[in-house]
Coordinates of C-alpha atoms in Angstrom, one line a residue:
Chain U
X26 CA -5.9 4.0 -27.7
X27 CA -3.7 3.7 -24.4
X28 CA -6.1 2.8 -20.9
X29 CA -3.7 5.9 -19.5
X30 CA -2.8 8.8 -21.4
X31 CA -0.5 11.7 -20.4
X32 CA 1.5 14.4 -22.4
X33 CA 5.5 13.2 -22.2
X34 CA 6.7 16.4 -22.0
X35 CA 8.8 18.0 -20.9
X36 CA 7.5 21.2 -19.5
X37 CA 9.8 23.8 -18.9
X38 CA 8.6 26.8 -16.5
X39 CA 9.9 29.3 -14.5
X40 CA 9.9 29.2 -10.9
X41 CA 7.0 30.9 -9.5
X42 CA 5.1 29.8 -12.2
X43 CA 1.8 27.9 -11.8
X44 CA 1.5 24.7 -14.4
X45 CA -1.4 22.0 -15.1
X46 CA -1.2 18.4 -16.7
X47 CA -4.2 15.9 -17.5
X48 CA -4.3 12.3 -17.5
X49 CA -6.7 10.9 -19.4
X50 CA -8.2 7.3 -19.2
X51 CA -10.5 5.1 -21.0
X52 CA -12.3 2.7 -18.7
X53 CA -15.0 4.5 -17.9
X54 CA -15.7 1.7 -14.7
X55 CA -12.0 2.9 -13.3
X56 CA -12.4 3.5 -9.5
X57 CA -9.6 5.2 -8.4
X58 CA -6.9 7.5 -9.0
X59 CA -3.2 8.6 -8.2
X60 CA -0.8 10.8 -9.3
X61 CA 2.7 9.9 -8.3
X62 CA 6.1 11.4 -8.6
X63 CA 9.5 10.0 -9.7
X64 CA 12.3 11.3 -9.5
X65 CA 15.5 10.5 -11.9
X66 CA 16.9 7.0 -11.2
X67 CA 14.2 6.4 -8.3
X68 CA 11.4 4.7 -7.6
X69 CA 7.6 6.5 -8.0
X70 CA 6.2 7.9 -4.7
X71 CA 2.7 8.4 -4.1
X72 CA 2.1 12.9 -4.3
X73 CA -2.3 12.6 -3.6
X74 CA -4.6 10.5 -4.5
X75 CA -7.6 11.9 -6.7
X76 CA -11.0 12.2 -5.3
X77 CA -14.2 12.5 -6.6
X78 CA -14.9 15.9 -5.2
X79 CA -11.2 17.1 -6.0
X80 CA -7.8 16.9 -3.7
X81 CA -5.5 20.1 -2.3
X82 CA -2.6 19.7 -0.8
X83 CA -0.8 22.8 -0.3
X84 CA 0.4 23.7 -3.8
X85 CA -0.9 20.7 -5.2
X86 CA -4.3 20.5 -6.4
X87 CA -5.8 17.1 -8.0
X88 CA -9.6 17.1 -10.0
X89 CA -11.1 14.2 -11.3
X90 CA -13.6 14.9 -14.2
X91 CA -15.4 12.0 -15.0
X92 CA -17.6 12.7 -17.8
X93 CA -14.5 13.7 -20.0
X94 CA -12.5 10.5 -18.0
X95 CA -9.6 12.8 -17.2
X96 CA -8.1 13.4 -14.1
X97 CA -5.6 16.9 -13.7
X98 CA -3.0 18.2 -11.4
X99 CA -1.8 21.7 -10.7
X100 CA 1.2 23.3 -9.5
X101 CA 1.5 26.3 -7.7
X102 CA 3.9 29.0 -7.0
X103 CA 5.9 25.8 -8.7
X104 CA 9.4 25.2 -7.1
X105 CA 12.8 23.8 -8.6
X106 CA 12.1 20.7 -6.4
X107 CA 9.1 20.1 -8.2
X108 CA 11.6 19.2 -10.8
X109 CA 10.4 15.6 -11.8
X110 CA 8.4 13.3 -13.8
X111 CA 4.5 13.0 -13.1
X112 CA 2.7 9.5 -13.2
X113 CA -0.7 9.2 -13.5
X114 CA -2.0 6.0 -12.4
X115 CA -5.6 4.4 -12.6
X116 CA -7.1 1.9 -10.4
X117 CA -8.7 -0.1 -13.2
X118 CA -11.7 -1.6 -11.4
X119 CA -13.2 -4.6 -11.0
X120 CA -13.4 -5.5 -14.8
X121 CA -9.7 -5.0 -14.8
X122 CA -9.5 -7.0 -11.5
X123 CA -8.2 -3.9 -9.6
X124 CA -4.7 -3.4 -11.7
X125 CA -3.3 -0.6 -11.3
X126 CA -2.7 1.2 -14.8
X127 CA 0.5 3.5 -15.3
X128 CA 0.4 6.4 -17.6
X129 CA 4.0 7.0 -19.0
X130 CA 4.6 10.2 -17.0
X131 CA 4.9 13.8 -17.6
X132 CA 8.3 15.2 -16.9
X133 CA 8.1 18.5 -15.7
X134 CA 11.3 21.2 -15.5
X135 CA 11.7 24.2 -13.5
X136 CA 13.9 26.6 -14.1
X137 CA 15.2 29.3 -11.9
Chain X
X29 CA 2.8 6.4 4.2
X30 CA 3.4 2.8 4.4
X31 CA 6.9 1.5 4.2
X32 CA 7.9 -0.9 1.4
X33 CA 11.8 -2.7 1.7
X34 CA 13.3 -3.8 -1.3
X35 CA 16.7 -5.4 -1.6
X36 CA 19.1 -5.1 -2.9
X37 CA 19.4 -1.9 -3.9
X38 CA 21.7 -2.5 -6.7
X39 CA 23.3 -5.5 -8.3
X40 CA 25.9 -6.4 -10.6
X41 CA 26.2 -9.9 -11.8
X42 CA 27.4 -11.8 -14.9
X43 CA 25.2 -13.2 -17.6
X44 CA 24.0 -16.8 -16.9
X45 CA 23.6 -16.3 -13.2
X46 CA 20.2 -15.8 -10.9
X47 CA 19.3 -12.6 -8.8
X48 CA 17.3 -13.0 -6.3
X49 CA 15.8 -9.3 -5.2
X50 CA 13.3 -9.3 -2.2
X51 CA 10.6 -6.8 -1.5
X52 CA 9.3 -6.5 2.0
X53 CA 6.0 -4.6 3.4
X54 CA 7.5 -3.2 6.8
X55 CA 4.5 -1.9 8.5
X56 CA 1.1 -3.5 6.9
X57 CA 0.2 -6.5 5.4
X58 CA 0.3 -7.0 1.3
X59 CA -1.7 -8.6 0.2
X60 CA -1.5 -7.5 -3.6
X61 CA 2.1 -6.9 -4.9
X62 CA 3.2 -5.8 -8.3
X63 CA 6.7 -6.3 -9.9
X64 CA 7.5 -3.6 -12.0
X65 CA 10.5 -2.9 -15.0
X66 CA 11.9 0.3 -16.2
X67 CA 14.5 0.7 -19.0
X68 CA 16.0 4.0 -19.2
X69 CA 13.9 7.1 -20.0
X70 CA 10.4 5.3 -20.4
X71 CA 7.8 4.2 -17.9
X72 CA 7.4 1.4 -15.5
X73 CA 6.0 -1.4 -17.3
X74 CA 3.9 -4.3 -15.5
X75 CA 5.6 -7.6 -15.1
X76 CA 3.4 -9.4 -12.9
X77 CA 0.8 -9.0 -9.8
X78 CA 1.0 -11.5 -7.1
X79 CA -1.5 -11.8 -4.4
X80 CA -0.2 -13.8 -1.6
X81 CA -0.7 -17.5 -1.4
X82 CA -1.4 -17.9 -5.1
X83 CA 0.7 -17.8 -8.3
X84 CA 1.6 -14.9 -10.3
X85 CA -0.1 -13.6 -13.4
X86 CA 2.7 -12.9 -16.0
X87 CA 2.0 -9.7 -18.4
X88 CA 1.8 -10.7 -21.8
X89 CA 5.7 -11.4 -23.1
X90 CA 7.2 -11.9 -19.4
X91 CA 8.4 -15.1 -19.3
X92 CA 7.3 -16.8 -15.9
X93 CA 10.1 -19.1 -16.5
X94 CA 12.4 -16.7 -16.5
X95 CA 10.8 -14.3 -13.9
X96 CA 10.3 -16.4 -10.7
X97 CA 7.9 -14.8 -8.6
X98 CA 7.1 -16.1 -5.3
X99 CA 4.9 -14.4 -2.5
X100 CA 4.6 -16.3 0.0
X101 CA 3.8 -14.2 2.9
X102 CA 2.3 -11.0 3.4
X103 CA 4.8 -9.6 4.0
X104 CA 7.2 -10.9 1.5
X105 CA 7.7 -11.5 -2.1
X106 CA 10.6 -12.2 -4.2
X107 CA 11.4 -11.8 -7.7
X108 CA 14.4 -14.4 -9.3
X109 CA 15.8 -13.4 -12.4
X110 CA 17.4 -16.4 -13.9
X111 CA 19.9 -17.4 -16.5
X112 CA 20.4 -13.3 -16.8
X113 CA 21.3 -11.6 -19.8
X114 CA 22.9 -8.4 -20.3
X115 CA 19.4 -7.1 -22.0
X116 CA 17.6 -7.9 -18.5
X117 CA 19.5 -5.4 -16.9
X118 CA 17.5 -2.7 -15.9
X119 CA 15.6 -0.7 -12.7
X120 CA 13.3 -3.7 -10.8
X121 CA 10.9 -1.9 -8.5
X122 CA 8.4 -4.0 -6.8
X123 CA 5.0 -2.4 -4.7
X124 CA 2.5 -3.3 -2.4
X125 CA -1.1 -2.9 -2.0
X126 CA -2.7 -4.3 1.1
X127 CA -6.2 -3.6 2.6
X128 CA -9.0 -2.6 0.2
X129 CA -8.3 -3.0 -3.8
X130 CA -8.8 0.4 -4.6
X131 CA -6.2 1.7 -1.9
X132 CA -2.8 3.1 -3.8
X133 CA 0.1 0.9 -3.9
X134 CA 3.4 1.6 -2.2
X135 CA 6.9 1.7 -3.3
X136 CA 10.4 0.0 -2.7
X137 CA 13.3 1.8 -3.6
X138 CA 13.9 -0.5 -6.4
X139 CA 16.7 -2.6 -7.6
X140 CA 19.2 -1.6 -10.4
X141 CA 20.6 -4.5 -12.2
X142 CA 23.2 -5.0 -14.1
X143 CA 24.5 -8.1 -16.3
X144 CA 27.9 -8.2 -18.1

C-alpha cells in the first residue's frame, strides 16, 4: 500500500460546479498535512495547509479525518483557473524523521 | 509565503557534462531542503533531503555519486548532476523547509534539463 494515496484522475466538471478529492495516508503518527497545486510544466505551490479542526479559504475548504487517515479538499463555485493537478502531501512525523510524503496528485479539469 | 530561488530555470547541455542548478531561500533560513525529480506526467519523486551542515540522504536508487548535493548554508544548496545522460533529463525542483519540522516546505520554480 502507498504512505499517500490520491485518485489520478482526471476530473472533468463544469464551471460552477462544486468537486471533492481525498487523500489518504497510512501512518497513523503523520503530523501534518498540505495540499498543494501544480500547474502544467511548474513547480507545486502550497493552496492550505490541513488542520485538525478543518481549513477554509474562500472556495477552498480542507478536513482532516483522522480515524479514517484521510485528509479532503473541496472546491467551490469551481473556476477554469482551478484547472490543475492536486498534491497531497503528508508530514510523515518523527518515525519518518519529518519527510515530507507526496501523493501523486489529482488532476482536476474544468470546463466552461 | 516564503520565497525560494532556484537557477537556472532551464538548461540544455550535452551528455557527459555537469549541471550545476542552485536553489536559494530568499527570505528565511532553510534549514531542511529537499531535491525533487519529475518525468513527464507523473509525480515528484524524492531524490534526497539535506539539512544544512551535514550530508545528504540519497533515496533508495539515487546515486550520490552521480547526484552531488551540497548545502552548505542556510540559505543555499546545490544539486550537480554529473557525467549527464540524455535519460537524466528531466524537471529538477528543489524546496525548503526552515523553522519547525512540521512547517510546509516551499518551492523553487524548478529547473528543466535537457541532455543531447
Amino acid at each position: 500500500r502507498k504512505e499517500v494515496e490520491q485518485d489520478p484522475g482526471p476530473f472533468n466538471v463544469p464551471e460552477g460546479a462544486t468537486v471533492a478529492f481525498n487523500c489518504t495516508y497510512s501512518n497513523s503518527a503523520s503530523q501534518s498535512f498540505f495540499w498543494y497545486r501544480q500547474d502544467c510544466r511548474k513547480e507545486p505551490k502550497l493552496l492550505m495547509s490541513v488542520y485538525s479542526s478543518g481549513n477554509e479559504d474562500g472556495r477552498f475548504t480542507a478536513q482532516l479525518n483522522r480515524a479514517s487517515q484521510y485528509i479532503s479538499l473541496l472546491i467551490r463555485d469551481s473556476k477554469l483557473s482551478d484547472s490543475a493537478t492536486y498534491l497531497c502531501v503528508v508530514n510523515g512525523g518523527l518515525d519518518s524523521n519529518y519527510q515530507l510524503i507526496w501523493g501523486a496528485g489529482t488532476k482536476l479539469i474544468i470546463k466552461p | 509565503g516564503a520565497v525560494v530561488s532556484q537557477h537556472p530555470s532551464w538548461v540544455i547541455c550535452k551528455s557527459g557534462t555537469s549541471v550545476k542548478i542552485e536553489c536559494r531561500s530568499l527570505d528565511f533560513q532553510a534549514t531542511t531542503m529537499f531535491w525533487y525529480r519529475q518525468f513527464p506526467k507523473q509525480s515528484l519523486m524524492l531524490m534526497a533531503t539535506s539539512n544544512e551542515g551535514s550530508k545528504a540522504t540519497y533515496e533508495q536508487g539515487v546515486e550520490k555519486d552521480k547526484f552531488l548535493i551540497n548545502h552548505a548554508s542556510l540559505t543555499l544548496s546545490t544539486l550537480t548532476v554529473t557525467s549527464a545522460h540524455p535519460e537524466d533529463s528531466s524537471f529538477y525542483i528543489c524546496s525548503a523547509r526552515g523553522g519547525a519540522s512540521d512547517t510546509e516546505a516551499f518551492f523553487g520554480q524548478g529547473t528543466r534539463l535537457t541532455v543531447v
